[in-house]
Coordinates of C-alpha atoms in Angstrom, one line a residue:
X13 CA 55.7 71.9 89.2
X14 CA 57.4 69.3 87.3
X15 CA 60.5 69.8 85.8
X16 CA 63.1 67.4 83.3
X17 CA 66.0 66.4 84.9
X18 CA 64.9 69.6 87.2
X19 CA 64.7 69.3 91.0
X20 CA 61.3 69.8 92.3
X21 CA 61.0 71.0 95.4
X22 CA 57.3 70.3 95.9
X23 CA 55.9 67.5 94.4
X24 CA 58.4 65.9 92.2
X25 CA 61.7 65.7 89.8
X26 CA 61.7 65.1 86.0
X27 CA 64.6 63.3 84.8
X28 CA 66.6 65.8 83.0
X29 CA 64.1 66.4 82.2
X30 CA 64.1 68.3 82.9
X31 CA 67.4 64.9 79.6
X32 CA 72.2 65.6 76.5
X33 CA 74.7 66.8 76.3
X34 CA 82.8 64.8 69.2
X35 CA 80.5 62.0 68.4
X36 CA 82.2 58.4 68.4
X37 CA 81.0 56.1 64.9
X38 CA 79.6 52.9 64.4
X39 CA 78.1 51.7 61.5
X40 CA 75.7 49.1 62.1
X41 CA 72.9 46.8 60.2
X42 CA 69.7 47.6 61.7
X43 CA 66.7 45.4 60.8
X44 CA 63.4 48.2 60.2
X45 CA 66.0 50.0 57.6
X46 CA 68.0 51.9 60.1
X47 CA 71.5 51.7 60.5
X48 CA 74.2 53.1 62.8
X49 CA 75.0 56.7 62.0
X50 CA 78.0 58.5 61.8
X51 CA 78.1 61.5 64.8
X52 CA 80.4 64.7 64.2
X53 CA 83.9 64.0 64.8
X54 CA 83.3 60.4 66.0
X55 CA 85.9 58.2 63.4
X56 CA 89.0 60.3 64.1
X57 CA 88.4 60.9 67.6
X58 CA 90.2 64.5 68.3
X59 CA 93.4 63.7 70.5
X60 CA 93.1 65.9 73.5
X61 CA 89.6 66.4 75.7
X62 CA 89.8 70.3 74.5
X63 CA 89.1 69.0 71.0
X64 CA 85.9 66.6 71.8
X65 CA 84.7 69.6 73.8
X66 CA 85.2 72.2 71.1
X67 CA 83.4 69.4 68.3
X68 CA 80.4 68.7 71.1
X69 CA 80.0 72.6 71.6
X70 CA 80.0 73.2 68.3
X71 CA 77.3 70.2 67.4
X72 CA 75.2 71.9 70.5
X73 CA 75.7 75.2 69.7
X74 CA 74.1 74.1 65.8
X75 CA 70.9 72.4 68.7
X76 CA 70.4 69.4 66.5
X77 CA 70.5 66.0 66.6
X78 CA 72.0 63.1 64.5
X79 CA 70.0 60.7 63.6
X80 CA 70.6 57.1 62.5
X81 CA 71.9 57.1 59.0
X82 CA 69.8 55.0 56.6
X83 CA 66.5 54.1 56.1
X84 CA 63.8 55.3 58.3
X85 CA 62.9 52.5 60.2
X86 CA 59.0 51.2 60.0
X87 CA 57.0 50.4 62.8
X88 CA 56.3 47.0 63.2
X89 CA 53.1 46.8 65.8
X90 CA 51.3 45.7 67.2
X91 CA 53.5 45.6 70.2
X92 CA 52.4 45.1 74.4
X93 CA 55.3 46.6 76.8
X94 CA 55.4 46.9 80.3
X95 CA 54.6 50.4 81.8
X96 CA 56.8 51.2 84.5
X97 CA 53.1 52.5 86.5
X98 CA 53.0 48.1 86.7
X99 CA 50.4 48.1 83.6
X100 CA 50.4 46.3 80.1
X101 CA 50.4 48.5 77.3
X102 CA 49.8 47.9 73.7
X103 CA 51.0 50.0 70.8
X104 CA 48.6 49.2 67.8
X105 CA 49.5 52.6 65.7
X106 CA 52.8 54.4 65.9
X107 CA 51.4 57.3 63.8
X108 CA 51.4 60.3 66.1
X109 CA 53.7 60.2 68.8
X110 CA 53.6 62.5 72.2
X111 CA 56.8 61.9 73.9
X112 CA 56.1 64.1 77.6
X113 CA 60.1 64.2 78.1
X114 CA 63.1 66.3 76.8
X115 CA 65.4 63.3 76.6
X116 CA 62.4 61.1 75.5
X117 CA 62.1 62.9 72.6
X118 CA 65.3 63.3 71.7
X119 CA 65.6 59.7 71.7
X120 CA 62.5 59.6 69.4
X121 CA 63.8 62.0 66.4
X122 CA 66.8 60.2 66.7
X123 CA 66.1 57.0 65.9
X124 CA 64.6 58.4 62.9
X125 CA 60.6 59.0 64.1
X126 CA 60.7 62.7 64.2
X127 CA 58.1 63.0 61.7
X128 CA 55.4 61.1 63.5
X129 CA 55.8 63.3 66.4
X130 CA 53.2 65.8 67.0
X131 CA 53.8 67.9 69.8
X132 CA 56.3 68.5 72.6
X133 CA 57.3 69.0 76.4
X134 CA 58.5 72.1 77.6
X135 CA 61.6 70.4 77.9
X136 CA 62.2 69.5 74.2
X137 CA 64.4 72.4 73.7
X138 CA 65.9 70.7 70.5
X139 CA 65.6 72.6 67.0
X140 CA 63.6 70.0 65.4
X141 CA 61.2 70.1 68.0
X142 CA 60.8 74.1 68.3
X143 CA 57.6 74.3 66.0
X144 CA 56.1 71.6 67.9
X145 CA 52.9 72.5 69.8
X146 CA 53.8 72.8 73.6
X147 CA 51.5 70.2 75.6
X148 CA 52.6 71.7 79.0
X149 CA 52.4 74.6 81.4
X150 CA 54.5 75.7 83.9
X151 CA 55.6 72.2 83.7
X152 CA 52.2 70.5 83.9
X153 CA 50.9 68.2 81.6
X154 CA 47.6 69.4 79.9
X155 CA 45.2 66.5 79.4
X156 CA 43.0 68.7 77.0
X157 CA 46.4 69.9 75.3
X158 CA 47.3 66.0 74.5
X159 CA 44.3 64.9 73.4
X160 CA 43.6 67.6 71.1
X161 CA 46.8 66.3 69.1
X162 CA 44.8 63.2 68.5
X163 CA 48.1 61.0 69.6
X164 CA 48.1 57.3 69.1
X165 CA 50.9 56.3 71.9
X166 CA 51.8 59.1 74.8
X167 CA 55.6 58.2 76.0
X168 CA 55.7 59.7 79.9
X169 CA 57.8 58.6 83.0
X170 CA 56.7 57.8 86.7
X171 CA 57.6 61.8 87.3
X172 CA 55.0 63.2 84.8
X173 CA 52.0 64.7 86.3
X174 CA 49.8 66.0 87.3
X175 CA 48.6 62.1 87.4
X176 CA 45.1 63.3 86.9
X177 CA 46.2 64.3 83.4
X178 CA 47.9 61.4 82.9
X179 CA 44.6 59.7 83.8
X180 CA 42.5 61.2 81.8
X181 CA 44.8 60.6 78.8
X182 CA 44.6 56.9 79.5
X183 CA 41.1 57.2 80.2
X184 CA 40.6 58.6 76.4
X185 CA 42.0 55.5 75.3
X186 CA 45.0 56.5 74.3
X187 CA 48.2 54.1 75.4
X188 CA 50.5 55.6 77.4
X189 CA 53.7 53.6 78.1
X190 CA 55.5 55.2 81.5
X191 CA 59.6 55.4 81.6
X192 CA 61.5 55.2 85.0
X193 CA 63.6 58.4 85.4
X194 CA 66.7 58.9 83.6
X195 CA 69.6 59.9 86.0
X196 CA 72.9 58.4 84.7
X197 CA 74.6 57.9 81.6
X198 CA 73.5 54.5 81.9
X199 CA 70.0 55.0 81.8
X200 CA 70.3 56.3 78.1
X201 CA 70.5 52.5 76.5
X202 CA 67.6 51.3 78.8
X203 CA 65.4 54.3 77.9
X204 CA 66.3 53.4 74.1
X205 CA 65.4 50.0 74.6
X206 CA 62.1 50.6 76.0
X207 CA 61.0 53.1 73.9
X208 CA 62.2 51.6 70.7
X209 CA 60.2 48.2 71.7
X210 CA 57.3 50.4 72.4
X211 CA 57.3 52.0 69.2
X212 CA 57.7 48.8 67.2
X213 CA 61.7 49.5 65.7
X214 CA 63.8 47.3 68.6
X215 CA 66.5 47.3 65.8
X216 CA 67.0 50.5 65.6
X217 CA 67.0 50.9 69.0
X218 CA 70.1 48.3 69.2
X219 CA 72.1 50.4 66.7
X220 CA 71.0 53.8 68.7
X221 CA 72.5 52.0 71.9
X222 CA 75.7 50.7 69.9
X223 CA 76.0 54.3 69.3
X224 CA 75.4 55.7 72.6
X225 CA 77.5 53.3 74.1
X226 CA 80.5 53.9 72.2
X227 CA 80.1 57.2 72.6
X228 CA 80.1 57.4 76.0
X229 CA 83.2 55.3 76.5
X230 CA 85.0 57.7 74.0
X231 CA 84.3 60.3 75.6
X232 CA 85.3 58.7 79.3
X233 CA 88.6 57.6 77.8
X234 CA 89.0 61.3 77.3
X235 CA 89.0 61.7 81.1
X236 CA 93.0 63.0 82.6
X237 CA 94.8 61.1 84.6
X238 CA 95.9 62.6 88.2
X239 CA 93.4 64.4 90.4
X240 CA 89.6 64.7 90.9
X241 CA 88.1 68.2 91.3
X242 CA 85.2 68.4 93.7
X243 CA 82.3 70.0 91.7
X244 CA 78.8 71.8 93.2
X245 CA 75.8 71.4 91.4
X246 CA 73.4 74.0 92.0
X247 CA 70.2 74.7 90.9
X248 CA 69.0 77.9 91.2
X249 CA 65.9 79.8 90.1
X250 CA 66.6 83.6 91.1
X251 CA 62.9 85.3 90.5
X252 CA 61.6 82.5 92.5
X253 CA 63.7 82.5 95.4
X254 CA 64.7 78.7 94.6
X255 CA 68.5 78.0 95.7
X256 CA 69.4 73.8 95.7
X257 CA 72.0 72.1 95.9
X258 CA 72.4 68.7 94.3
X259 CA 73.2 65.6 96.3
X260 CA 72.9 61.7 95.2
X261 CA 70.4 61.0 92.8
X262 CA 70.5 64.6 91.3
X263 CA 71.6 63.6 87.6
X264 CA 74.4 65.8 88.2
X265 CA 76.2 63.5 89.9
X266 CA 76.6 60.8 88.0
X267 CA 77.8 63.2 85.2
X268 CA 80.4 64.4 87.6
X269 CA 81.5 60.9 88.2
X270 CA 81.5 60.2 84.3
X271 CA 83.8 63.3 83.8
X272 CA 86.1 62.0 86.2
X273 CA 85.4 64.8 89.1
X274 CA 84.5 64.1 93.0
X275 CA 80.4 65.7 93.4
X276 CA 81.2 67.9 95.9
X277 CA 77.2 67.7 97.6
X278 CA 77.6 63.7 97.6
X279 CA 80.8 63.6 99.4
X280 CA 79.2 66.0 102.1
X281 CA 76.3 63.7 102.8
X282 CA 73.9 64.9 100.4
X283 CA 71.6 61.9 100.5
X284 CA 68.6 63.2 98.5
X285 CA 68.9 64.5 94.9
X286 CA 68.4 68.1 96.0
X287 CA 68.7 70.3 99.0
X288 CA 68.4 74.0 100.2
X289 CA 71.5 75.7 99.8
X290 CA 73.1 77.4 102.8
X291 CA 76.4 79.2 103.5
X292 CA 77.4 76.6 105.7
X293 CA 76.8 73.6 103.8
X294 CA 78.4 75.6 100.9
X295 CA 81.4 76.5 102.7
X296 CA 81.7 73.3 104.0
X297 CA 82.0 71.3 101.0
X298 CA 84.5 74.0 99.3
X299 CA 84.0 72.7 95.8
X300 CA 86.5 74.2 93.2
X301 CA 83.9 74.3 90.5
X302 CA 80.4 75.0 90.5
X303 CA 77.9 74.0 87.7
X304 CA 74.9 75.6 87.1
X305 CA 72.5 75.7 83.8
X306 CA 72.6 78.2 81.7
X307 CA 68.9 79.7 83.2
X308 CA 70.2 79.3 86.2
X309 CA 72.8 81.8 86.5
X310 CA 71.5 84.2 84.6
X311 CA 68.3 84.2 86.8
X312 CA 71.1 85.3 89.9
X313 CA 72.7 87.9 88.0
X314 CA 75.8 86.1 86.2
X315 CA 78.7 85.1 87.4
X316 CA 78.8 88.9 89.3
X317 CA 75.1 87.7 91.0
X318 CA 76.5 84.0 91.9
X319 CA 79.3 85.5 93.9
X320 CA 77.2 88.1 95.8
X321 CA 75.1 85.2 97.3
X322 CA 76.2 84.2 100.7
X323 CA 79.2 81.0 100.8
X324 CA 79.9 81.2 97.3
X325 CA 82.7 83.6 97.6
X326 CA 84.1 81.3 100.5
X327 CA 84.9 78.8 98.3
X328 CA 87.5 78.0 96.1
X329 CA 85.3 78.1 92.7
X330 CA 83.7 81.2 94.0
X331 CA 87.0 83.0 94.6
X332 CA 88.5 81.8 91.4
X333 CA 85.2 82.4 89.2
X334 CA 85.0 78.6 88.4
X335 CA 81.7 78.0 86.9
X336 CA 80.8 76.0 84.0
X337 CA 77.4 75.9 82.6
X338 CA 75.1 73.7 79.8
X339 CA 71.7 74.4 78.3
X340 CA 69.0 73.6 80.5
X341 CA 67.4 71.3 77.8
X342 CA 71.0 69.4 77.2
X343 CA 72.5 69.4 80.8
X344 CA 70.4 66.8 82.2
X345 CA 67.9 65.4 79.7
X346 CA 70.1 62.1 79.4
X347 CA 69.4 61.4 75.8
X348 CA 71.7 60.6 72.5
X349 CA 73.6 64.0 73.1
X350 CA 74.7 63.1 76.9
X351 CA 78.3 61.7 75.4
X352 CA 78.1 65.5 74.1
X353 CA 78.1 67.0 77.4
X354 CA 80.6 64.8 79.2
X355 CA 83.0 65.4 77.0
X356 CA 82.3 69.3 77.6
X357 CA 82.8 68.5 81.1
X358 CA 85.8 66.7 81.0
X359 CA 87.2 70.0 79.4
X360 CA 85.9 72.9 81.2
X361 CA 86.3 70.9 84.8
X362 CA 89.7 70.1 84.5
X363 CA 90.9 73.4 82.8
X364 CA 93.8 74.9 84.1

C-alpha cells in the first residue's frame, strides 16, 4: 500500500502524500507570463496566530488553491532533468500532465497548469482536482489506468509504486521524472523547482517559491514566545487495526518543529518515521497534544474512541481532550498550502 505523506507499514511511505496545509503576498515578475500572486490575507498579515489560523481554515475549508496571478505561463520545452531514480529525462510536450502525488499536484494547478492535467492520485484531495479520473487503487498506481490518459510527462517520487507500474509506464514511452519525498517545509521550494524545470516554466516556479517562502516565514513569525508543548503524532487506521506513532522522518515532525512545539515521538527515540503504538511508549512520552488526521480519528471512534484505546487516557492530552486534527490530503502533502497549516498549528497547539 502506498500512501502520501502516509506511513506505510509494509512496503513504503508517500510524502504527504500522502503533501498543505493567512497567505503572506508578493508580487513578482515572472518570465513565461506568470507573476507572484496575492494569497488570502497575506498583505495585512492578521496580528495574533488566532487570526492566520481562522484566515487558513477558512481558505481550507473553501479546498482551493491560489494560483499565481497573471498570465498562464507557457511551456518552453524541450527540457532534460535529472530523475531522482539516477536517469535523464526529457520533456518534449507539456500537454497532459499526470502528477502521481497530492502535493505534486497541487504544486502543478498552482503554478497555473491545472488545465493540462489529466488525471489524479488518490491523494489529490483538492477541489479542482475532484473530477479528475483516479489513476490509483488502494494506493497503487495503475499502469493501464495512466496510459489510458494518453499523458505526455508522468511526475512520481522514489515512493510510488508498485515499480512495475512505474516501469511499464516508462516502458510505453512516456517520460516520467521521479521526485525525492517531501517531508519538511523545506522540501516545498525544491519540489517547485524541479517540477517547474521539468515542465518547461522555471520562472514561475521562482515566483511560486518567493511565495512559498514568505509564507512560511510569516507564518513562523507567528509562533509565541515562552514554552514548547510536546506533540504525538499518530496515525491511526481503526477498520484496519493500524495504530503508529510518528518518530523522525514522519513529516509530522518537522511541522511540529515549524509550529514551534517539541515532537513528543522524536524526543523519546523515535528514530524511524513510524512505529507501533503501545501504552508504554505512549505513556512514556506524555505528550500534551496529540495530532491525528481527520480519517484518522474518526476511523477510532472520535475523540470518545481515541481515549478508550489503551495510554491515551494516561497522558496529559488524553486527559485534557487535546487533539487537533487536518485533512488527510492537506496535513502532510507539503505543497503551496503547507504555510496554511502551520499557521493552523501554531493556533490550536498553543491554545490555552
Amino acid at each position: 500500500m502506498r500512501m502520501s505523506g502516509r506511513p506505510q507499514p509494509s512496503r513504503r511511505r508517500r510524502g504527504f502524500a500522502p503533501a498543505v496545509l493567512a497567505l503572506a503576498l508578493l508580487t513578482a515578475a515572472c518570465g513565461g507570463g506568470a507573476s507572484g500572486a496575492s494569497s488570502p490575507g497575506a498583505d495585512a498579515s492578521p496580528a495574533s496566530a488566532s487570526e492566520r489560523a481562522a484566515a487558513a481554515e477558512k481558505q481550507l475549508a473553501k479546498n482551493t488553491l491560489v494560483p499565481l496571478e497573471g498570465k498562464v505561463p507557457t511551456p518552453e520545452l524541450p527540457v532534460t532533468v535529472d530523475s531522482s531514480d539516477g536517469r535523464e529525462v526529457t520533456v518534449r510536450d507539456a500537454s497532459r500532465i499526470l502528477p502521481l502525488n497530492g502535493g505534486v499536484a497541487e504544486i502543478v494547478f498552482t503554478l497555473g497548469l491545472g488545465d493540462r492535467v489529466v488525471g489524479r492520485d488518490i491523494t489529490a484531495t483538492f477541489a479542482e482536482a475532484e473530477r479528475l479520473p483516479q489513476v490509483t487503487k488502494a494506493h497503487d498506481v495503475s499502469a493501464e489506468s495512466v496510459l489510458s490518459l494518453r499523458p505526455t510527462v508522468v511526475l512520481a517520487d522514489t515512493d510510488t509504486g508498485p515499480r512495475e507500474a512505474v516501469d511499464q509506464i516508462r516502458d510505453a514511452g512516456v517520460p516520467v521524472v521521479v521526485l525525492d519525498p517531501a517531508t519538511e517545509p523545506a522540501d516545498v521550494s525544491t519540489r517547485t523547482t524541479r517540477i517547474a524545470e521539468a515542465l518547461g516554466v522555471p520562472a514561475a516556479g521562482k515566483a511560486l517559491n518567493a511565495r512559498i517562502e514568505t509564507e512560511l516565514a510569516a507564518a513562523k513569525a507567528a509562533v509565541p514566545e515562552g514554552s514548547r508543548p510536546k506533540v504525538a503524532f499518530l496515525y491511526m487506521r481503526g477498520s484496519a487495526a493500524v495504530y503508529l506513532m510518528g518518530g523522525k522522518g514522519s513529516g509530522a515532525d518537522a511541522l511540529i518543529d515549524a509550529a514551534g512545539a517539541v515532537d513528543a515521538g522524536v524526543e523519546a527515540g523515535l528514530d524511524k518515521p513510524f512505529t507501533p503504538l503501545t501504552s508504554e511508549a505512549l505513556v512514556s512520552a506524555q505528550p500534551e497534544v496529540i495530532l491525528m488526521m481527520d480519517k484518522g480519528l474518526e476511523s477510532v471512534g472520535g475523540v470518545d474512541g481515541l481515549v478508550d484505546i489503551p495510554g491515551i487516557r494516561e497522558t496529559p492530552a488524553g486527559a485534557n481532550r487535546r487533539i487537533v486534527t487536518l485533512e488527510d490530503g492537506v496535513l502532510l502533502s507539503f505543497g503551496p498550502r503547507t504555510p496554511l497549516v502551520i499557521d493552523i498549528l501554531v493556533d490550536r497547539i498553543h491554545a490555552k
